[in-house]
Amino acid sequence: HLLLFLLFVGPFNCFASYSRATELFYSLNEGLPAGVLIGSLSRDLRLPTAVGQHPAVLRPPLSFTLASHGLGGQYVQLDNRSGELHTSAVEIDREALCVESSGATIFGGSAAVSSSSPSSESCLLLLDVLVLPQEYFRLVKVKIAIRDVNDNAPHFPVPHIRLSVPENAPVNTRLAIEHPALDPDIGTNGVQTYRLRDNYGVFTLDVEENESGERTPYLIVMGALDRETQEEYVTVIVAEDGGTPPLLGSATLTIGISDINDNCPQFNNSQLNVTLYGNSSLGTHVATVHAVDMDLGSNAQVTYSYSQKVPQPSKDLFHLNESTGAITLSTKVNGDTPRLHRLIILGNGPGCIPAVITVLVTIIKVMMRPPEVVPRFIANEVEGVVYLKEMEPINTPIAFFTIKDPDEKYKVSCYLDGDGPFRLSPYKPYNNEYLLETTKPLDYETQQLYEISIVAWNSEGFRVNKVIKVQVLDDNDNSPVFSEQLIELSIEENNVPNAFLTKLHATDADSGERGQVSYFLGPDAPSYFALDKTTGVLTVSTQLDREEKEKYRYTVKAVDSGFPPRESIATVTITVLDRNDNSPRFINKDFSFFVPENFPGFGEIGVISVTDADAGQNGWVALSVLNGSDIFVIDTGKGVLRAKVSLDREQQSSYILWIEAVDGGDPPLSSTAKITILLLDINDNPPLVLFPQSNMSYLLVLPSTLPGSPITEVYAVDKDTGMNAVIAYSIIGRRGPRPESFRIDPKTGNITLEESLMQNDYGLYRLLVKVSDHGYPEPLHSTVMVNLFVNDTVSNESYIESLLRKEPDISIEEKQPQISIEPAHKKVESASCMPTLVALSIVSLGSIALVTGMGIYICLRKDKKRHRTDENLEVQIPLNGRINLHMLEKKPVEISNI
């Protein structure tokens, strides 16, 4: 009764104890290898073993199964029997799997946590495990916290950080550095400190941490800055994490010092002395003042003005350019003009006290006025600069010059001073008129600017120079020129897509847009080549295959931006270099060769043709025999297959070889082919007579044997095949009382009685049977002696044996047996004879068994009268040999026909 109670109540107790849901929490480091034990569910849940506490209660084994094979299931392996949880072959990378948020980072399941849930920095792997069978069913929620390891170095989001600091920044100024370093690791494994490799003695770094734990580096100014002394500092900022050992990341930090207006204009001199002739023309340059401000931009702009101390007549006489500081003569000097002028000029900067310079201008009175040079420009002229296009024709007019004496007292002459393709000549019929023109075409690429002078002097030796500048304007008269007209390139086949080939370079001597070169592929270029229009970088967008095409040749164009554009053409040749990417290929995967047997050793059996699409060493192929190398050999170069020895079909009729072809690449590639060698039969084996076994045996033939009855048979085989194995039987010699009484079937070798035997036909008959094949070109044969003793009994065996030992006097009949060989296609007809043949075979076997039994009985009876030692009289008849009837003796076999 107690046993029945336990069996009934026990399962319900188990179900009540283990049917509730349970949570387990484990933790492990990321990046662990496969097979690391995480925990044992059966042990940690304190589940019972297969045998309960009561020995009479046998509990079924527990089974642990993952409820789903989601994201979390691929990282663990659960033993279904023991409940042990191990890491799988998929390595856990915490940074790749977990996304940081304000709460716990959880993947693989719901975000519900128990009271023992980890901190907000944890990364949880959630698993649902079912515990079976039903008696112990429970759902176990397993939470695995992935602990961070220091497997990531800090890195800056940008490689180059730029920071601007004003030069008047006070000491201890703090500037936040944008783009702080990032580290996927957490806690102490994240970024902890920053430092500068070179602080130049004026900078340092500090780190501030906000409420969320982010650390931001700050640059602190530790010394005075001066942009005018050094405007930029370049150093390296290094971020270091707190791992063991710590990992580092760095970026270039450029600290630019911004300018402030802390400098004022300054003149190099406080006073400038200038002399001016009284006959100077309007616009004559008197002097130029220049003040320098060390600041930048608008802080360095300087304007010039007269001081209020300068008298108005002086201001009217001399014009001051506010921007350039140039002083020019603005009105004519006359007799009332003062001879000394004190010009106080101010250099004004923004927010600065003006700098002061004094220019003393002394006017020298001139009694005689110099010659005058009056230009009238034909070509385009701006502020004394004449602009001419290159390639203008010869004798292009530039300007007319009128040379005269303002007092009309002196004779004035002139000439051209300076280098260049120019000519100044009198213009007839006018006096004092001169024409300036070109003497040959101008070339911008040779010289862009010419400076010439028109010199006029009078008879008193007074000279005046008129400077003319000629600016040559560029024209699109030059085509781009490639550095090489034939660009020869090479690239290995199987290249990566968009592989770089070369960078084309063409120059254009023209200037500006006319000299800007663009590159284009010619119309004969394949579509998978690309040429960057601006940079001239030539690439190929696809993989090239040398076996498909080895050489490419096409044109490229360089076109300038002039109007109309000019271009030049170069030729690109690309040679695709070979790689060992093709295995040797046999022409056929299976080769078959028919070889006559007894083929001489090292004779040519056949040629194995193999090719390799690769070139050079990669296309060199070596052949070898994988099996049967002790019999066969192959010529590596020519592929000729040979046999080391003569082959005998009767020993083996066919051979199957495997030939391997290996190329010369590195690493080498190979392929194999199957070779079948079939040996053709040659008539090299004569028929072998199996019965009768000896020329000395004989058979007893009863006189009562009926005509047409089978007496015995000659049975022979031939090791050859086909016609070489077709055997014909014939009697070529006879001896006996009436030897023609017996005949032999040429096909079967059966010997039958032709006529009834009479009283005078008793005695020994000896039939010489020739067994011949149908071989070509010459048939082979063997002979055997069939001995028949016609009598009622064998009363005197010694006498018969003595007759057998005598050399028979038999004449040879040269008569070939006639056997009709049916064609192969008639073999189907023989199927209809099968029942008859089977019946005849059964009857023949029964007859042979009966005759054999009778023979044994007779032999046993004879043995009672005499005992003789048995002799083995089997002899193999030699091919075409001489018949020796006395060679061996054998006990006769007595067979009677029924």
PDB file of N, CA, C and O in Angstrom, residues 311-352:
ATOM      1  N   PRO A 311      49.994 123.697 -45.292  1.00  0.00           N
ATOM      2  CA  PRO A 311      49.253 124.820 -45.900  1.00  0.00           C
ATOM      3  C   PRO A 311      48.426 124.319 -47.088  1.00  0.00           C
ATOM      4  O   PRO A 311      48.791 123.363 -47.767  1.00  0.00           O
ATOM      5  N   GLN A 312      47.348 125.024 -47.352  1.00  0.00           N
ATOM      6  CA  GLN A 312      46.468 124.620 -48.440  1.00  0.00           C
ATOM      7  C   GLN A 312      47.151 124.712 -49.790  1.00  0.00           C
ATOM      8  O   GLN A 312      46.940 123.850 -50.659  1.00  0.00           O
ATOM      9  N   PRO A 313      48.002 125.758 -50.072  1.00  0.00           N
ATOM     10  CA  PRO A 313      48.686 125.786 -51.378  1.00  0.00           C
ATOM     11  C   PRO A 313      49.530 124.523 -51.621  1.00  0.00           C
ATOM     12  O   PRO A 313      49.593 124.021 -52.747  1.00  0.00           O
ATOM     13  N   SER A 314      50.177 124.051 -50.566  1.00  0.00           N
ATOM     14  CA  SER A 314      50.966 122.819 -50.726  1.00  0.00           C
ATOM     15  C   SER A 314      50.058 121.631 -51.017  1.00  0.00           C
ATOM     16  O   SER A 314      50.397 120.742 -51.808  1.00  0.00           O
ATOM     17  N   LYS A 315      48.886 121.567 -50.351  1.00  0.00           N
ATOM     18  CA  LYS A 315      47.954 120.487 -50.623  1.00  0.00           C
ATOM     19  C   LYS A 315      47.469 120.529 -52.059  1.00  0.00           C
ATOM     20  O   LYS A 315      47.266 119.480 -52.697  1.00  0.00           O
ATOM     21  N   ASP A 316      47.269 121.780 -52.582  1.00  0.00           N
ATOM     22  CA  ASP A 316      46.792 121.911 -53.954  1.00  0.00           C
ATOM     23  C   ASP A 316      47.870 121.544 -54.948  1.00  0.00           C
ATOM     24  O   ASP A 316      47.575 121.005 -56.039  1.00  0.00           O
ATOM     25  N   LEU A 317      49.148 121.835 -54.596  1.00  0.00           N
ATOM     26  CA  LEU A 317      50.244 121.570 -55.534  1.00  0.00           C
ATOM     27  C   LEU A 317      50.564 120.068 -55.595  1.00  0.00           C
ATOM     28  O   LEU A 317      50.865 119.540 -56.675  1.00  0.00           O
ATOM     29  N   PHE A 318      50.465 119.379 -54.485  1.00  0.00           N
ATOM     30  CA  PHE A 318      50.836 117.959 -54.437  1.00  0.00           C
ATOM     31  C   PHE A 318      49.623 117.117 -54.012  1.00  0.00           C
ATOM     32  O   PHE A 318      48.987 117.393 -52.990  1.00  0.00           O
ATOM     33  N   HIS A 319      49.358 116.109 -54.830  1.00  0.00           N
ATOM     34  CA  HIS A 319      48.227 115.216 -54.538  1.00  0.00           C
ATOM     35  C   HIS A 319      48.742 113.980 -53.779  1.00  0.00           C
ATOM     36  O   HIS A 319      49.725 113.351 -54.169  1.00  0.00           O
ATOM     37  N   LEU A 320      48.050 113.630 -52.672  1.00  0.00           N
ATOM     38  CA  LEU A 320      48.419 112.475 -51.846  1.00  0.00           C
ATOM     39  C   LEU A 320      47.359 111.381 -52.036  1.00  0.00           C
ATOM     40  O   LEU A 320      46.173 111.601 -51.759  1.00  0.00           O
ATOM     41  N   ASN A 321      47.796 110.211 -52.509  1.00  0.00           N
ATOM     42  CA  ASN A 321      46.887 109.057 -52.642  1.00  0.00           C
ATOM     43  C   ASN A 321      46.661 108.446 -51.265  1.00  0.00           C
ATOM     44  O   ASN A 321      47.606 108.019 -50.597  1.00  0.00           O
ATOM     45  N   GLU A 322      45.391 108.380 -50.811  1.00  0.00           N
ATOM     46  CA  GLU A 322      45.071 107.910 -49.456  1.00  0.00           C
ATOM     47  C   GLU A 322      45.434 106.437 -49.251  1.00  0.00           C
ATOM     48  O   GLU A 322      45.748 106.033 -48.141  1.00  0.00           O
ATOM     49  N   SER A 323      45.369 105.657 -50.297  1.00  0.00           N
ATOM     50  CA  SER A 323      45.602 104.215 -50.137  1.00  0.00           C
ATOM     51  C   SER A 323      47.062 103.847 -50.299  1.00  0.00           C
ATOM     52  O   SER A 323      47.599 103.045 -49.519  1.00  0.00           O
ATOM     53  N   THR A 324      47.732 104.403 -51.326  1.00  0.00           N
ATOM     54  CA  THR A 324      49.100 103.986 -51.630  1.00  0.00           C
ATOM     55  C   THR A 324      50.149 104.891 -51.017  1.00  0.00           C
ATOM     56  O   THR A 324      51.310 104.487 -50.921  1.00  0.00           O
ATOM     57  N   GLY A 325      49.789 106.127 -50.628  1.00  0.00           N
ATOM     58  CA  GLY A 325      50.776 107.066 -50.087  1.00  0.00           C
ATOM     59  C   GLY A 325      51.639 107.716 -51.159  1.00  0.00           C
ATOM     60  O   GLY A 325      52.679 108.294 -50.823  1.00  0.00           O
ATOM     61  N   ALA A 326      51.195 107.615 -52.462  1.00  0.00           N
ATOM     62  CA  ALA A 326      51.975 108.222 -53.549  1.00  0.00           C
ATOM     63  C   ALA A 326      51.669 109.708 -53.644  1.00  0.00           C
ATOM     64  O   ALA A 326      50.503 110.126 -53.589  1.00  0.00           O
ATOM     65  N   ILE A 327      52.742 110.521 -53.808  1.00  0.00           N
ATOM     66  CA  ILE A 327      52.618 111.976 -53.944  1.00  0.00           C
ATOM     67  C   ILE A 327      52.973 112.334 -55.383  1.00  0.00           C
ATOM     68  O   ILE A 327      54.053 111.965 -55.869  1.00  0.00           O
ATOM     69  N   THR A 328      52.045 113.039 -56.079  1.00  0.00           N
ATOM     70  CA  THR A 328      52.278 113.435 -57.474  1.00  0.00           C
ATOM     71  C   THR A 328      52.016 114.924 -57.625  1.00  0.00           C
ATOM     72  O   THR A 328      51.301 115.549 -56.811  1.00  0.00           O
ATOM     73  N   LEU A 329      52.604 115.473 -58.705  1.00  0.00           N
ATOM     74  CA  LEU A 329      52.433 116.905 -59.013  1.00  0.00           C
ATOM     75  C   LEU A 329      51.071 117.093 -59.658  1.00  0.00           C
ATOM     76  O   LEU A 329      50.775 116.482 -60.684  1.00  0.00           O
ATOM     77  N   SER A 330      50.224 117.972 -59.010  1.00  0.00           N
ATOM     78  CA  SER A 330      48.854 118.138 -59.497  1.00  0.00           C
ATOM     79  C   SER A 330      48.631 119.454 -60.234  1.00  0.00           C
ATOM     80  O   SER A 330      47.661 119.577 -60.983  1.00  0.00           O
ATOM     81  N   THR A 331      49.488 120.447 -60.073  1.00  0.00           N
ATOM     82  CA  THR A 331      49.362 121.728 -60.804  1.00  0.00           C
ATOM     83  C   THR A 331      50.732 122.138 -61.308  1.00  0.00           C
ATOM     84  O   THR A 331      51.769 121.652 -60.820  1.00  0.00           O
ATOM     85  N   LYS A 332      50.759 123.032 -62.288  1.00  0.00           N
ATOM     86  CA  LYS A 332      52.006 123.514 -62.875  1.00  0.00           C
ATOM     87  C   LYS A 332      52.780 124.369 -61.881  1.00  0.00           C
ATOM     88  O   LYS A 332      52.210 125.120 -61.097  1.00  0.00           O
ATOM     89  N   VAL A 333      54.103 124.234 -61.940  1.00  0.00           N
ATOM     90  CA  VAL A 333      54.983 125.081 -61.116  1.00  0.00           C
ATOM     91  C   VAL A 333      55.251 126.372 -61.894  1.00  0.00           C
ATOM     92  O   VAL A 333      55.647 126.347 -63.068  1.00  0.00           O
ATOM     93  N   ASN A 334      54.985 127.500 -61.264  1.00  0.00           N
ATOM     94  CA  ASN A 334      55.257 128.793 -61.913  1.00  0.00           C
ATOM     95  C   ASN A 334      56.202 129.605 -61.049  1.00  0.00           C
ATOM     96  O   ASN A 334      56.686 129.129 -60.023  1.00  0.00           O
ATOM     97  N   GLY A 335      56.403 130.836 -61.465  1.00  0.00           N
ATOM     98  CA  GLY A 335      57.374 131.666 -60.738  1.00  0.00           C
ATOM     99  C   GLY A 335      56.927 132.036 -59.357  1.00  0.00           C
ATOM    100  O   GLY A 335      57.750 132.395 -58.501  1.00  0.00           O
ATOM    101  N   ASP A 336      55.616 131.980 -59.070  1.00  0.00           N
ATOM    102  CA  ASP A 336      55.127 132.337 -57.742  1.00  0.00           C
ATOM    103  C   ASP A 336      55.095 131.156 -56.781  1.00  0.00           C
ATOM    104  O   ASP A 336      54.771 131.331 -55.602  1.00  0.00           O
ATOM    105  N   THR A 337      55.378 129.995 -57.302  1.00  0.00           N
ATOM    106  CA  THR A 337      55.317 128.793 -56.451  1.00  0.00           C
ATOM    107  C   THR A 337      56.491 128.797 -55.486  1.00  0.00           C
ATOM    108  O   THR A 337      57.651 129.030 -55.882  1.00  0.00           O
ATOM    109  N   PRO A 338      56.220 128.622 -54.155  1.00  0.00           N
ATOM    110  CA  PRO A 338      57.331 128.581 -53.192  1.00  0.00           C
ATOM    111  C   PRO A 338      58.318 127.455 -53.549  1.00  0.00           C
ATOM    112  O   PRO A 338      57.953 126.420 -54.092  1.00  0.00           O
ATOM    113  N   ARG A 339      59.577 127.685 -53.233  1.00  0.00           N
ATOM    114  CA  ARG A 339      60.626 126.724 -53.553  1.00  0.00           C
ATOM    115  C   ARG A 339      60.747 125.608 -52.514  1.00  0.00           C
ATOM    116  O   ARG A 339      61.322 124.551 -52.802  1.00  0.00           O
ATOM    117  N   LEU A 340      60.198 125.717 -51.337  1.00  0.00           N
ATOM    118  CA  LEU A 340      60.300 124.678 -50.293  1.00  0.00           C
ATOM    119  C   LEU A 340      58.901 124.406 -49.732  1.00  0.00           C
ATOM    120  O   LEU A 340      58.186 125.331 -49.360  1.00  0.00           O
ATOM    121  N   HIS A 341      58.587 123.083 -49.675  1.00  0.00           N
ATOM    122  CA  HIS A 341      57.290 122.671 -49.149  1.00  0.00           C
ATOM    123  C   HIS A 341      57.519 121.592 -48.081  1.00  0.00           C
ATOM    124  O   HIS A 341      58.227 120.616 -48.292  1.00  0.00           O
ATOM    125  N   ARG A 342      56.891 121.831 -46.920  1.00  0.00           N
ATOM    126  CA  ARG A 342      56.994 120.896 -45.788  1.00  0.00           C
ATOM    127  C   ARG A 342      55.658 120.147 -45.687  1.00  0.00           C
ATOM    128  O   ARG A 342      54.667 120.693 -45.218  1.00  0.00           O
ATOM    129  N   LEU A 343      55.667 118.853 -46.128  1.00  0.00           N
ATOM    130  CA  LEU A 343      54.450 118.053 -46.155  1.00  0.00           C
ATOM    131  C   LEU A 343      54.475 117.080 -44.978  1.00  0.00           C
ATOM    132  O   LEU A 343      55.317 116.183 -44.911  1.00  0.00           O
ATOM    133  N   ILE A 344      53.581 117.323 -44.010  1.00  0.00           N
ATOM    134  CA  ILE A 344      53.470 116.431 -42.847  1.00  0.00           C
ATOM    135  C   ILE A 344      52.339 115.437 -43.161  1.00  0.00           C
ATOM    136  O   ILE A 344      51.182 115.828 -43.332  1.00  0.00           O
ATOM    137  N   ILE A 345      52.707 114.158 -43.240  1.00  0.00           N
ATOM    138  CA  ILE A 345      51.764 113.117 -43.652  1.00  0.00           C
ATOM    139  C   ILE A 345      51.527 112.179 -42.469  1.00  0.00           C
ATOM    140  O   ILE A 345      52.469 111.759 -41.777  1.00  0.00           O
ATOM    141  N   LEU A 346      50.245 111.804 -42.262  1.00  0.00           N
ATOM    142  CA  LEU A 346      49.836 110.939 -41.172  1.00  0.00           C
ATOM    143  C   LEU A 346      49.521 109.545 -41.714  1.00  0.00           C
ATOM    144  O   LEU A 346      48.823 109.392 -42.728  1.00  0.00           O
ATOM    145  N   GLY A 347      50.043 108.515 -41.008  1.00  0.00           N
ATOM    146  CA  GLY A 347      49.670 107.117 -41.302  1.00  0.00           C
ATOM    147  C   GLY A 347      48.627 106.665 -40.304  1.00  0.00           C
ATOM    148  O   GLY A 347      48.944 106.501 -39.121  1.00  0.00           O
ATOM    149  N   ASN A 348      47.358 106.489 -40.742  1.00  0.00           N
ATOM    150  CA  ASN A 348      46.237 106.238 -39.848  1.00  0.00           C
ATOM    151  C   ASN A 348      45.875 104.751 -39.837  1.00  0.00           C
ATOM    152  O   ASN A 348      45.706 104.125 -40.888  1.00  0.00           O
ATOM    153  N   GLY A 349      45.758 104.206 -38.601  1.00  0.00           N
ATOM    154  CA  GLY A 349      45.291 102.838 -38.421  1.00  0.00           C
ATOM    155  C   GLY A 349      44.070 102.828 -37.535  1.00  0.00           C
ATOM    156  O   GLY A 349      43.876 103.751 -36.742  1.00  0.00           O
ATOM    157  N   PRO A 350      43.217 101.764 -37.602  1.00  0.00           N
ATOM    158  CA  PRO A 350      41.999 101.746 -36.778  1.00  0.00           C
ATOM    159  C   PRO A 350      42.335 101.700 -35.290  1.00  0.00           C
ATOM    160  O   PRO A 350      43.083 100.841 -34.844  1.00  0.00           O
ATOM    161  N   GLY A 351      41.799 102.688 -34.587  1.00  0.00           N
ATOM    162  CA  GLY A 351      41.985 102.727 -33.143  1.00  0.00           C
ATOM    163  C   GLY A 351      43.399 103.059 -32.718  1.00  0.00           C
ATOM    164  O   GLY A 351      43.786 102.703 -31.603  1.00  0.00           O
ATOM    165  N   CYS A 352      44.177 103.712 -33.575  1.00  0.00           N
ATOM    166  CA  CYS A 352      45.578 103.985 -33.257  1.00  0.00           C
ATOM    167  C   CYS A 352      45.878 105.477 -33.371  1.00  0.00           C
ATOM    168  O   CYS A 352      45.208 106.227 -34.107  1.00  0.00           O
TER     169      CYS A 352
END
